[in-house]
Amino acid sequence: MYRTNPMQVTLQPLSQDDGSSVVVDTNSSTTISTLITSYCSRKGIAFDSKLVIFDSKKRPLPQFSTLSSLGISDGQKLLIGYKNTSFTYSERWPLLIALAALFIGVVGILVISLTYGLTGGKFPDDYGVVMDAGSSKTNTIVYKWKSNKHNGTGCVSQETDCFALGGIAKMDPMKLDEVIECAKNVTSHVDEKSRPQTPLYFAATAGMRLLDSVDPDRVKRILDQLRNQLNETGLSVKAIEIISGTDEGVYAWITANFLQETLEIPQKLDPWVPTTFGALDMGGASMQISYAIPDEDKRVSTDTKALTLYGQKHNVFAHSNLCFGRDEAEFRLRYLLLQDLKTAYTEDPCSPAGFKYNVSGEDLLKRPCTNSTRFPDLVTNPNNFLANYTFEGTSNVNECKKKVKSLLDNELCKLYNFVSCFKRLDNIPSTQEYLAFASYYYATDFLNVTKGTLKDFETASDAWCKKNSAEVNATSTNKYREKFCFNTNYVRECLINGFGFNNDTWKNIQFVSKVAGKDVGWSLGYMINATNLIPEKARTPKPMSKAALSVSLIIFILIVCGTIAFLIQQQRNKKRGYSEA
């Protein structure tokens, strides 16, 4: 059984005002707190929790420690009173300095580690600007990707864009301000230090291809002026060009498959099974169809491009029809509807009955896509036409289909010596899936049949074409509502009789405007392909070298370890002092 030894302890007040010393009978197992209680009882005063017992060196003793644990012996004199900041502060300053050093050491280790780990050593962003100069607008787009790329090709995303309305082919070469301002505006989204190395590509499409066929001097003036003014953006102008229809189709194919995440899938060769999507694109002045083919496919070499993207090889066939974009096809339809240059009034079976519209003679007869020998009077006298022609709709479904069909009639095209005739395809792969966008999407979306069958599309198209002007206006608020009878019939004619789709293969077409929330168009594919030729940048430098990091960490670790050792030693000294007191 544990035994305690009786003993006496003398408690002397720190202050002489507190009276004389008190001898307290106690034992070795008594705690300091109990000793204070005994003192208060002997003095006849209320217990005061603020009273503290000190050893002979005026060091406070822990209240819940026993006398034996503190090494206090029989007859020992202790001090009692209240803590005095004048001496406790001086005793504690080494502890405060040690704690501050410990804090600095720990914070130093964390700050240096996080700074080194989270900054520097990263591949910077690369930027590129593509100016898509179409037949009706110029879209200037800023793209971004990590400079280390992925298997040699950048994973490109769109940052911002700017539209300048109006086809550049119709602009005065000396008045390209809106186009140039767009380029300057988007430049602000590129890091200032990166601008001199950021490539800018100006790429014009069908509108400029048409102008180049009739007025190459004007094209040269436009491109020269662009070259002069685009240098003012501070970007690195890499190309100012008119891209071919084949290239436009290839770039649209790249975009479609990049957004569908199919470019990295290895192509199945034996037997050939397409692992990528085809692309169907219809703009204002041209249309393109593109899809991957086996390497050994013996197609026209100028229509086939070999690509290496994200480490995979692709052989892409792209087929373009100039003058057969939606807008130019509509102008050619009106041209074919016109029977006499001196007759101002003409019926239009593809427009709703009761709807009238005017077209200037200049727009109708002076276009490259309507330039022909159909009217001999124009051959001898190019200005022998009226200032304006009036067309009135008749809502004649069957006649509309017949007239639209004539647009793809190559015999008729050759008879009138049009500059461009439709090039049909009759051997497209039956297993190939396609993304159809631009005018293809707008036509099917307007009829709400983007996911319907060919029969659904035809039924909805016929129903719309039968409506008169009042019914059209009552049914839709779309500002192009009077054009959709022509649009839908033209889309059907191109897909069925132009490219050979049928009831069975119609299901292979997905009509889309966006994929994964991104616009489908050729400019993204242009930028992706261009990243193959842009060198990778080195990682950004770390804020310090590995040697400096190691030395700094060692210093702060030594501070922490030294401080901890100091605190442990202080605690040991305190206990040793108690036992020696």
Coordinates of C-alpha atoms in Angstrom, one line a residue:
M1 CA 0.0 0.0 0.0
Y2 CA 1.3 3.5 -0.9
R3 CA 2.4 5.5 2.1
T4 CA 2.8 9.2 2.5
N5 CA 5.3 10.9 4.7
P6 CA 4.2 13.7 7.0
M7 CA 6.1 16.9 6.6
Q8 CA 6.0 20.7 7.2
V9 CA 6.4 23.4 4.6
T10 CA 6.9 27.1 5.4
L11 CA 5.0 29.5 3.0
Q12 CA 6.4 33.0 3.0
P13 CA 4.4 35.8 1.3
L14 CA 6.2 37.5 -1.5
S15 CA 5.0 40.9 -0.2
Q16 CA 5.6 42.0 3.3
D17 CA 2.1 43.5 3.4
D18 CA 0.7 40.1 3.3
G19 CA 1.8 39.2 6.8
S20 CA 4.1 36.7 8.3
S21 CA 5.1 33.2 7.1
V22 CA 2.8 30.3 7.7
V23 CA 4.0 26.7 8.6
V24 CA 1.7 24.2 7.0
D25 CA 1.5 20.6 8.1
T26 CA 1.1 18.4 5.0
N27 CA 2.6 15.3 3.4
S28 CA 4.6 14.4 0.3
S29 CA 1.5 13.5 -1.8
T30 CA -0.2 16.9 -1.3
T31 CA -0.5 19.0 -4.5
I32 CA 0.5 22.6 -4.8
S33 CA -3.2 23.6 -5.2
T34 CA -4.1 21.9 -1.9
L35 CA -1.1 23.6 -0.2
I36 CA -2.6 27.0 -1.3
T37 CA -6.0 26.0 0.2
S38 CA -4.3 25.1 3.5
Y39 CA -2.5 28.4 3.5
C40 CA -5.7 30.4 3.0
S41 CA -7.3 28.4 5.8
R42 CA -4.5 29.1 8.2
K43 CA -4.6 32.8 7.3
G44 CA -8.4 32.9 7.7
I45 CA -8.9 34.2 4.2
A46 CA -11.0 33.0 1.2
F47 CA -9.4 30.8 -1.3
D48 CA -7.9 32.9 -4.2
S49 CA -7.4 31.0 -7.4
K50 CA -4.9 33.7 -8.5
L51 CA -2.4 32.7 -5.7
V52 CA 0.7 31.0 -6.9
I53 CA 3.4 29.1 -5.0
F54 CA 7.0 29.8 -6.2
D55 CA 10.3 28.0 -5.4
S56 CA 13.2 29.9 -3.9
K57 CA 14.2 31.2 -7.4
K58 CA 10.7 32.6 -7.8
R59 CA 9.7 30.1 -10.4
P60 CA 6.0 29.3 -10.3
L61 CA 5.2 25.7 -9.4
P62 CA 2.5 23.7 -11.3
Q63 CA -0.7 23.7 -9.2
F64 CA -1.5 20.0 -9.8
S65 CA 1.9 18.6 -9.2
T66 CA 2.6 16.8 -5.9
L67 CA 5.3 17.9 -3.5
S68 CA 7.2 14.7 -3.9
S69 CA 7.2 15.0 -7.7
L70 CA 8.6 18.5 -7.4
G71 CA 11.3 17.3 -5.0
I72 CA 10.1 19.5 -2.1
S73 CA 11.4 18.1 1.3
D74 CA 10.3 18.5 4.9
G75 CA 11.0 22.0 6.3
Q76 CA 11.5 23.6 3.0
K77 CA 10.6 27.3 2.6
L78 CA 8.5 28.3 -0.4
L79 CA 7.1 31.6 -1.6
I80 CA 3.4 32.4 -2.1
G81 CA 1.8 35.4 -3.8
Y82 CA 0.6 36.7 -7.1
K83 CA 2.4 36.5 -10.5
N84 CA 4.3 39.7 -11.3
T85 CA 4.7 40.5 -15.0
S86 CA 7.9 42.4 -14.2
F87 CA 9.7 39.2 -13.6
T88 CA 7.6 36.6 -15.5
Y89 CA 8.1 38.5 -18.8
S90 CA 11.8 38.5 -18.3
E91 CA 11.7 34.8 -17.6
R92 CA 9.6 34.1 -20.6
W93 CA 11.3 36.0 -23.4
P94 CA 13.6 33.1 -24.4
L95 CA 10.4 31.0 -24.7
L96 CA 8.7 33.7 -26.9
I97 CA 11.8 34.0 -29.1
A98 CA 11.9 30.2 -29.5
L99 CA 8.2 30.0 -30.4
A100 CA 8.7 32.8 -33.0
A101 CA 11.6 30.9 -34.5
L102 CA 9.6 27.8 -34.6
F103 CA 6.8 29.6 -36.4
I104 CA 9.2 31.2 -38.9
G105 CA 10.8 27.9 -39.6
V106 CA 7.6 26.0 -40.3
V107 CA 6.2 28.9 -42.4
G108 CA 9.4 29.1 -44.3
I109 CA 9.4 25.4 -45.1
L110 CA 5.7 25.6 -46.3
V111 CA 6.2 28.8 -48.4
I112 CA 9.3 27.7 -50.1
S113 CA 7.9 24.2 -50.9
L114 CA 4.6 25.6 -52.2
T115 CA 6.3 28.3 -54.2
Y116 CA 8.6 25.9 -55.8
G117 CA 5.9 23.3 -56.5
L118 CA 3.2 25.6 -57.8
T119 CA 5.2 28.1 -59.8
G120 CA 7.5 27.7 -62.7
G121 CA 8.3 24.4 -64.4
K122 CA 5.1 24.7 -66.5
F123 CA 4.6 24.9 -70.2
P124 CA 3.2 28.3 -71.1
D125 CA 0.1 29.0 -73.2
D126 CA 0.5 29.5 -76.9
Y127 CA -1.9 31.6 -78.9
G128 CA -2.9 31.8 -82.5
V129 CA -5.3 34.0 -84.5
V130 CA -7.3 32.8 -87.5
M131 CA -9.3 35.3 -89.7
D132 CA -12.0 33.4 -91.5
A133 CA -13.0 35.6 -94.4
G134 CA -16.2 34.1 -95.8
S135 CA -18.6 35.4 -98.5
S136 CA -20.8 37.2 -96.0
K137 CA -18.5 38.0 -93.0
T138 CA -15.0 37.9 -91.5
N139 CA -14.7 36.1 -88.2
T140 CA -11.4 36.8 -86.3
I141 CA -10.8 34.1 -83.6
V142 CA -8.2 33.8 -80.9
Y143 CA -7.2 30.2 -80.1
K144 CA -5.1 28.9 -77.2
W145 CA -3.2 25.7 -76.4
K146 CA -0.5 24.5 -74.0
S147 CA 2.9 24.9 -75.8
N148 CA 4.1 21.3 -75.1
K149 CA 1.2 20.0 -77.3
H150 CA 0.0 16.4 -77.4
N151 CA 1.8 14.0 -79.6
G152 CA 3.0 17.0 -81.6
T153 CA -0.4 18.7 -82.1
G154 CA -2.0 21.4 -79.9
C155 CA -5.2 20.8 -77.9
V156 CA -6.8 24.0 -79.1
S157 CA -9.6 26.0 -77.4
Q158 CA -11.3 29.2 -78.5
E159 CA -10.6 32.3 -76.4
T160 CA -12.7 35.0 -78.1
D161 CA -13.8 36.2 -81.5
C162 CA -14.9 39.3 -83.4
F163 CA -17.3 39.6 -86.4
A164 CA -17.0 42.1 -89.2
L165 CA -20.1 41.8 -91.4
G166 CA -19.9 41.8 -95.2
G167 CA -17.8 39.6 -97.5
I168 CA -14.3 41.0 -98.0
A169 CA -14.5 40.3 -101.7
K170 CA -17.2 43.1 -102.0
M171 CA -15.2 45.6 -100.0
D172 CA -13.2 48.5 -101.2
P173 CA -9.5 47.4 -100.8
M174 CA -8.8 50.8 -99.2
K175 CA -11.7 50.5 -96.7
L176 CA -11.1 47.4 -94.7
D177 CA -11.3 49.2 -91.4
E178 CA -13.9 46.9 -89.7
V179 CA -11.9 43.8 -90.5
I180 CA -8.6 45.3 -89.3
E181 CA -10.3 46.7 -86.1
C182 CA -11.5 43.2 -85.2
A183 CA -8.0 41.9 -85.5
K184 CA -6.7 44.7 -83.2
N185 CA -9.5 44.1 -80.7
V186 CA -8.9 40.4 -80.2
T187 CA -5.2 41.0 -79.9
S188 CA -5.8 42.4 -76.4
H189 CA -6.7 38.8 -75.3
V190 CA -3.1 37.7 -76.1
D191 CA -0.5 38.1 -73.4
E192 CA 1.5 41.2 -74.4
K193 CA 4.9 39.4 -74.1
S194 CA 3.6 36.7 -76.4
R195 CA 2.2 38.9 -79.2
P196 CA 5.4 39.1 -81.3
Q197 CA 5.5 35.3 -81.5
T198 CA 1.7 34.7 -81.9
P199 CA 0.9 33.7 -85.4
L200 CA -1.9 35.3 -87.4
Y201 CA -3.4 33.5 -90.3
F202 CA -5.8 35.3 -92.7
A203 CA -7.6 32.7 -94.8
A204 CA -10.3 33.7 -97.3
T205 CA -12.8 31.1 -98.8
A206 CA -15.3 30.9 -101.6
G207 CA -16.1 34.6 -101.9
M208 CA -12.5 35.4 -102.7
R209 CA -12.1 32.3 -104.9
L210 CA -14.9 33.6 -107.0
L211 CA -13.5 37.1 -107.2
D212 CA -10.1 35.7 -108.1
S213 CA -11.7 33.9 -111.1
V214 CA -13.0 37.1 -112.6
D215 CA -10.8 40.0 -111.2
P216 CA -7.4 38.7 -109.9
D217 CA -6.1 42.3 -109.8
R218 CA -8.7 43.4 -107.3
V219 CA -7.9 40.3 -105.2
K220 CA -4.2 41.3 -105.2
R221 CA -5.1 44.8 -104.0
I222 CA -7.2 43.5 -101.2
L223 CA -4.6 41.0 -100.0
D224 CA -1.8 43.6 -100.2
Q225 CA -3.8 46.1 -98.2
L226 CA -4.5 43.4 -95.6
R227 CA -0.8 42.5 -95.4
N228 CA 0.1 46.1 -94.7
Q229 CA -2.5 46.8 -92.1
L230 CA -2.4 43.5 -90.2
N231 CA 1.2 44.1 -89.3
E232 CA -0.1 46.9 -87.1
T233 CA -1.6 44.3 -84.7
G234 CA 1.8 43.4 -83.3
L235 CA 1.2 39.8 -84.1
S236 CA 3.4 37.6 -86.4
V237 CA 1.5 37.5 -89.7
K238 CA 2.2 34.0 -91.1
A239 CA -0.3 33.7 -94.0
I240 CA -2.6 35.9 -96.0
E241 CA -4.2 33.5 -98.5
I242 CA -7.2 32.2 -100.3
I243 CA -7.6 28.6 -99.3
S244 CA -8.8 26.0 -101.7
G245 CA -12.2 24.2 -101.4
T246 CA -10.3 21.0 -100.7
D247 CA -8.4 22.6 -97.8
E248 CA -11.6 24.1 -96.4
G249 CA -13.2 20.7 -96.4
V250 CA -10.2 19.1 -94.8
Y251 CA -10.1 21.7 -92.0
A252 CA -13.9 21.2 -91.4
W253 CA -13.2 17.5 -91.1
I254 CA -10.5 18.1 -88.5
T255 CA -12.8 20.4 -86.5
A256 CA -15.6 17.8 -86.5
N257 CA -13.4 15.0 -85.4
F258 CA -11.5 17.0 -82.8
L259 CA -14.7 18.0 -81.1
Q260 CA -15.9 14.3 -81.4
E261 CA -12.6 13.2 -79.9
T262 CA -12.0 10.7 -82.7
L263 CA -8.6 11.9 -84.1
E264 CA -6.5 9.8 -81.7
I265 CA -8.4 6.5 -82.4
P266 CA -6.3 4.2 -84.6
Q267 CA -7.9 3.6 -88.0
K268 CA -9.2 0.0 -88.7
L269 CA -7.7 -1.0 -92.0
D270 CA -8.5 -4.6 -92.7
P271 CA -11.3 -4.5 -93.4
W272 CA -11.7 -0.7 -93.6
V273 CA -14.1 0.6 -91.0
P274 CA -14.3 4.4 -90.5
T275 CA -13.4 5.4 -87.0
T276 CA -13.8 9.1 -87.8
F277 CA -16.8 11.3 -88.9
G278 CA -17.3 12.8 -92.3
A279 CA -18.1 16.5 -92.6
L280 CA -20.8 18.2 -94.6
D281 CA -20.5 21.9 -94.8
M282 CA -22.5 24.4 -96.8
G283 CA -21.6 28.0 -96.7
G284 CA -22.8 31.0 -98.7
A285 CA -20.7 30.4 -101.9
S286 CA -19.5 26.8 -101.7
M287 CA -20.2 23.4 -100.1
Q288 CA -17.8 20.7 -99.0
I289 CA -18.0 17.0 -98.2
S290 CA -15.0 15.3 -96.6
Y291 CA -14.3 11.9 -95.0
A292 CA -11.3 9.6 -94.3
I293 CA -10.4 7.0 -96.9
P294 CA -7.8 4.1 -97.0
D295 CA -4.3 5.1 -98.2
E296 CA -4.6 2.9 -101.2
D297 CA -7.8 4.6 -102.4
K298 CA -7.2 5.9 -106.0
R299 CA -9.0 9.2 -105.9
V300 CA -8.0 12.5 -107.4
S301 CA -4.8 13.3 -105.6
T302 CA -5.6 17.0 -105.4
D303 CA -8.7 16.2 -103.4
T304 CA -6.9 14.0 -100.9
K305 CA -4.7 15.2 -98.0
A306 CA -2.5 13.1 -95.7
L307 CA -2.6 14.3 -92.2
T308 CA -0.8 13.5 -88.9
L309 CA -2.7 14.7 -85.9
Y310 CA -2.1 13.7 -82.3
G311 CA 0.2 10.9 -83.4
Q312 CA -2.3 9.3 -85.8
K313 CA -2.2 9.3 -89.6
H314 CA -5.3 10.1 -91.6
N315 CA -6.0 10.2 -95.3
V316 CA -8.8 12.6 -96.0
F317 CA -10.8 13.0 -99.2
A318 CA -12.4 16.5 -99.5
H319 CA -14.7 17.5 -102.4
S320 CA -15.8 21.1 -102.9
N321 CA -18.5 22.7 -105.2
L322 CA -17.9 26.4 -105.8
C323 CA -21.0 28.4 -106.6
F324 CA -23.2 25.9 -104.8
G325 CA -23.3 27.4 -101.4
R326 CA -26.8 28.4 -100.3
D327 CA -26.6 32.1 -101.3
E328 CA -25.0 31.6 -104.7
A329 CA -27.4 28.7 -105.5
E330 CA -30.4 30.9 -104.7
F331 CA -29.0 33.6 -107.0
R332 CA -28.6 31.0 -109.8
L333 CA -32.1 29.8 -109.2
R334 CA -33.5 33.3 -109.7
Y335 CA -31.3 33.7 -112.8
L336 CA -32.8 30.5 -114.3
L337 CA -36.3 31.7 -113.4
L338 CA -35.8 34.9 -115.3
Q339 CA -37.2 34.4 -118.8
D340 CA -36.6 37.8 -120.4
L341 CA -34.1 40.5 -119.5
K342 CA -36.7 43.2 -120.3
T343 CA -39.5 41.7 -118.2
A344 CA -39.4 43.1 -114.7
Y345 CA -41.9 40.5 -113.1
T346 CA -41.1 36.8 -112.6
E347 CA -42.8 34.1 -110.6
D348 CA -40.9 32.2 -107.9
P349 CA -42.4 28.8 -107.0
C350 CA -40.1 28.4 -104.0
S351 CA -41.4 31.5 -102.2
P352 CA -44.7 31.8 -100.4
A353 CA -47.7 33.0 -102.5
G354 CA -48.3 36.7 -101.9
F355 CA -44.6 37.4 -101.0
K356 CA -42.7 39.8 -103.3
Y357 CA -39.1 40.8 -103.3
N358 CA -36.8 42.8 -105.6
V359 CA -33.3 41.9 -106.8
S360 CA -31.1 44.3 -108.5
G361 CA -30.0 43.5 -112.1
E362 CA -26.4 44.0 -111.1
D363 CA -26.6 41.4 -108.3
L364 CA -28.5 39.0 -110.4
L365 CA -26.6 39.1 -113.7
K366 CA -23.1 40.3 -112.8
R367 CA -22.1 37.6 -110.4
P368 CA -19.4 35.1 -111.3
C369 CA -21.8 32.2 -110.5
T370 CA -24.5 33.5 -112.8
N371 CA -22.2 34.5 -115.6
S372 CA -23.2 32.4 -118.7
T373 CA -24.3 32.5 -122.3
R374 CA -28.0 32.0 -121.5
F375 CA -28.9 35.5 -122.6
P376 CA -27.1 36.4 -125.9
D377 CA -27.9 40.0 -125.5
L378 CA -25.7 40.2 -122.4
V379 CA -22.8 38.7 -124.4
T380 CA -22.9 41.5 -126.9
N381 CA -24.0 44.2 -124.5
P382 CA -23.1 43.4 -120.8
N383 CA -25.3 46.2 -119.5
N384 CA -28.4 45.3 -121.4
F385 CA -30.6 44.6 -118.3
L386 CA -33.1 46.3 -116.0
A387 CA -32.0 48.0 -112.8
N388 CA -34.4 45.8 -110.7
Y389 CA -36.4 42.6 -111.1
T390 CA -39.4 41.7 -109.0
F391 CA -40.1 38.1 -108.0
E392 CA -43.4 36.9 -106.6
G393 CA -43.9 33.6 -104.8
T394 CA -46.5 31.0 -105.9
S395 CA -46.1 28.3 -103.2
N396 CA -45.8 25.7 -106.0
V397 CA -44.2 22.7 -104.4
N398 CA -43.7 20.5 -107.4
E399 CA -42.4 23.4 -109.6
C400 CA -40.0 24.4 -106.9
K401 CA -38.6 20.9 -106.7
K402 CA -38.2 20.9 -110.5
K403 CA -36.4 24.2 -110.6
V404 CA -34.1 23.3 -107.7
K405 CA -33.3 20.0 -109.4
S406 CA -32.1 22.0 -112.5
L407 CA -29.4 23.6 -110.4
L408 CA -27.5 20.3 -110.3
D409 CA -28.2 19.5 -114.0
N410 CA -24.8 19.4 -115.6
E411 CA -26.2 19.2 -119.1
L412 CA -28.0 22.5 -118.5
C413 CA -24.9 23.9 -116.8
K414 CA -22.7 23.1 -119.8
L415 CA -25.4 24.3 -122.3
Y416 CA -25.3 27.8 -120.7
N417 CA -21.5 27.7 -120.1
F418 CA -21.7 28.5 -116.4
V419 CA -18.3 29.0 -114.8
S420 CA -18.9 26.2 -112.4
C421 CA -21.0 23.0 -112.5
F422 CA -21.9 20.6 -109.7
K423 CA -19.6 17.7 -109.3
R424 CA -21.6 14.7 -108.1
L425 CA -20.4 11.9 -105.9
D426 CA -22.0 8.5 -106.2
N427 CA -19.6 6.3 -104.3
I428 CA -19.6 7.7 -100.8
P429 CA -19.1 4.9 -98.1
S430 CA -22.4 3.5 -96.9
T431 CA -20.9 2.9 -93.4
Q432 CA -19.6 6.5 -93.0
E433 CA -21.2 8.7 -90.4
Y434 CA -21.3 12.5 -91.0
L435 CA -21.7 15.7 -89.1
A436 CA -23.7 18.2 -91.2
F437 CA -23.6 21.8 -90.2
A438 CA -24.1 25.4 -91.3
S439 CA -26.9 25.6 -93.9
Y440 CA -27.6 21.8 -93.5
Y441 CA -28.3 22.3 -89.9
Y442 CA -30.3 25.5 -90.3
A443 CA -32.7 23.9 -92.8
T444 CA -33.4 20.8 -90.7
D445 CA -33.6 22.7 -87.4
F446 CA -36.1 25.1 -88.9
L447 CA -38.4 22.2 -89.7
N448 CA -37.6 20.6 -86.3
V449 CA -36.4 17.4 -88.0
T450 CA -32.7 17.3 -87.1
K451 CA -33.2 13.8 -85.7
G452 CA -35.9 12.7 -88.1
T453 CA -35.9 10.4 -91.1
L454 CA -35.6 11.4 -94.7
K455 CA -39.4 10.9 -95.0
D456 CA -39.9 13.2 -92.0
F457 CA -37.7 15.9 -93.6
E458 CA -39.5 15.7 -97.0
T459 CA -43.0 15.8 -95.4
A460 CA -42.1 18.8 -93.3
S461 CA -40.5 20.5 -96.3
D462 CA -43.6 20.0 -98.5
A463 CA -45.9 21.2 -95.8
W464 CA -43.9 24.4 -95.3
C465 CA -43.7 25.1 -99.1
K466 CA -47.5 25.0 -99.4
K467 CA -48.0 27.9 -97.0
N468 CA -48.8 31.3 -98.4
S469 CA -47.2 34.5 -97.1
A470 CA -49.8 35.1 -94.4
E471 CA -49.5 31.5 -93.1
V472 CA -45.7 31.8 -93.1
N473 CA -45.8 35.0 -91.1
A474 CA -48.3 33.5 -88.7
T475 CA -46.2 30.4 -88.2
S476 CA -42.6 31.7 -87.8
T477 CA -40.8 34.8 -86.7
N478 CA -37.5 33.8 -88.3
K479 CA -36.3 36.7 -90.4
Y480 CA -35.4 34.2 -93.3
R481 CA -38.7 32.4 -93.1
E482 CA -39.6 33.1 -96.8
K483 CA -36.4 31.4 -97.9
F484 CA -36.8 28.0 -96.2
C485 CA -38.8 26.4 -98.9
F486 CA -35.8 26.9 -101.2
N487 CA -33.4 26.0 -98.4
T488 CA -34.9 22.7 -97.5
N489 CA -35.4 21.6 -101.1
Y490 CA -31.9 22.6 -102.0
V491 CA -30.5 20.7 -99.0
R492 CA -32.4 17.6 -100.0
E493 CA -31.3 17.8 -103.7
C494 CA -27.7 18.1 -102.7
L495 CA -27.7 15.2 -100.3
I496 CA -29.9 12.9 -102.3
N497 CA -29.0 13.6 -106.0
G498 CA -25.7 15.3 -105.4
F499 CA -24.0 13.0 -102.9
G500 CA -26.1 9.9 -103.2
F501 CA -27.7 9.6 -99.8
N502 CA -30.9 7.6 -99.6
N503 CA -33.5 6.4 -97.1
D504 CA -31.0 4.0 -95.5
T505 CA -28.0 6.2 -95.3
W506 CA -29.8 9.4 -94.2
K507 CA -29.6 8.0 -90.6
N508 CA -25.8 8.3 -90.9
I509 CA -26.1 12.1 -90.9
Q510 CA -26.1 14.1 -87.6
F511 CA -27.3 17.7 -88.2
V512 CA -25.5 19.9 -85.7
S513 CA -24.5 23.5 -85.0
K514 CA -22.3 22.7 -82.0
V515 CA -20.5 19.7 -80.6
A516 CA -19.7 19.7 -76.8
G517 CA -20.9 23.3 -76.8
K518 CA -18.3 24.4 -79.5
D519 CA -19.1 25.8 -82.9
V520 CA -18.4 23.5 -85.8
G521 CA -16.5 25.2 -88.6
W522 CA -13.3 25.0 -90.6
S523 CA -11.2 27.7 -88.7
L524 CA -10.7 25.5 -85.6
G525 CA -9.3 22.7 -87.9
Y526 CA -7.1 25.2 -89.6
M527 CA -5.5 26.2 -86.3
I528 CA -5.2 22.6 -85.1
N529 CA -3.3 21.7 -88.2
A530 CA -1.1 24.8 -88.0
T531 CA 0.0 23.8 -84.5
N532 CA 2.0 20.9 -86.0
L533 CA 4.4 23.5 -87.4
I534 CA 4.7 25.7 -84.3
P535 CA 7.7 24.8 -82.1
E536 CA 7.2 23.9 -78.5
K537 CA 8.3 26.3 -75.9
A538 CA 10.5 25.4 -72.9
R539 CA 9.0 25.2 -69.4
T540 CA 8.8 28.4 -67.5
P541 CA 11.8 28.7 -65.0
K542 CA 11.4 27.9 -61.4
P543 CA 11.8 30.9 -58.9
M544 CA 15.0 29.2 -57.6
S545 CA 17.3 26.4 -58.5
K546 CA 17.1 23.0 -56.9
A547 CA 20.4 23.8 -55.0
A548 CA 18.9 27.0 -53.6
L549 CA 15.7 25.1 -52.7
S550 CA 17.7 22.4 -50.8
V551 CA 19.9 24.9 -48.9
S552 CA 16.8 27.0 -47.9
L553 CA 14.9 23.9 -46.7
I554 CA 17.9 22.7 -44.7
I555 CA 18.2 26.1 -43.0
F556 CA 14.6 26.2 -42.0
I557 CA 14.6 22.6 -40.9
L558 CA 17.6 23.2 -38.7
I559 CA 15.8 26.3 -37.2
V560 CA 12.7 24.1 -36.5
C561 CA 14.8 21.2 -35.0
G562 CA 17.0 23.6 -33.0
T563 CA 14.0 25.4 -31.6
I564 CA 12.3 22.1 -30.6
A565 CA 15.5 20.9 -28.9
F566 CA 15.7 24.3 -27.0
L567 CA 12.1 23.9 -25.8
I568 CA 12.7 20.4 -24.6
Q569 CA 15.9 21.4 -22.8
Q570 CA 14.1 24.3 -21.1
Q571 CA 11.4 21.9 -19.8
R572 CA 14.1 19.6 -18.5
N573 CA 15.9 22.4 -16.8
K574 CA 12.7 23.6 -15.1
K575 CA 12.0 20.1 -13.7
R576 CA 15.7 19.8 -12.6
G577 CA 15.4 23.2 -10.9
Y578 CA 12.3 22.1 -9.0
S579 CA 14.1 19.0 -7.8
E580 CA 17.2 21.0 -6.7
A581 CA 15.2 23.7 -4.9

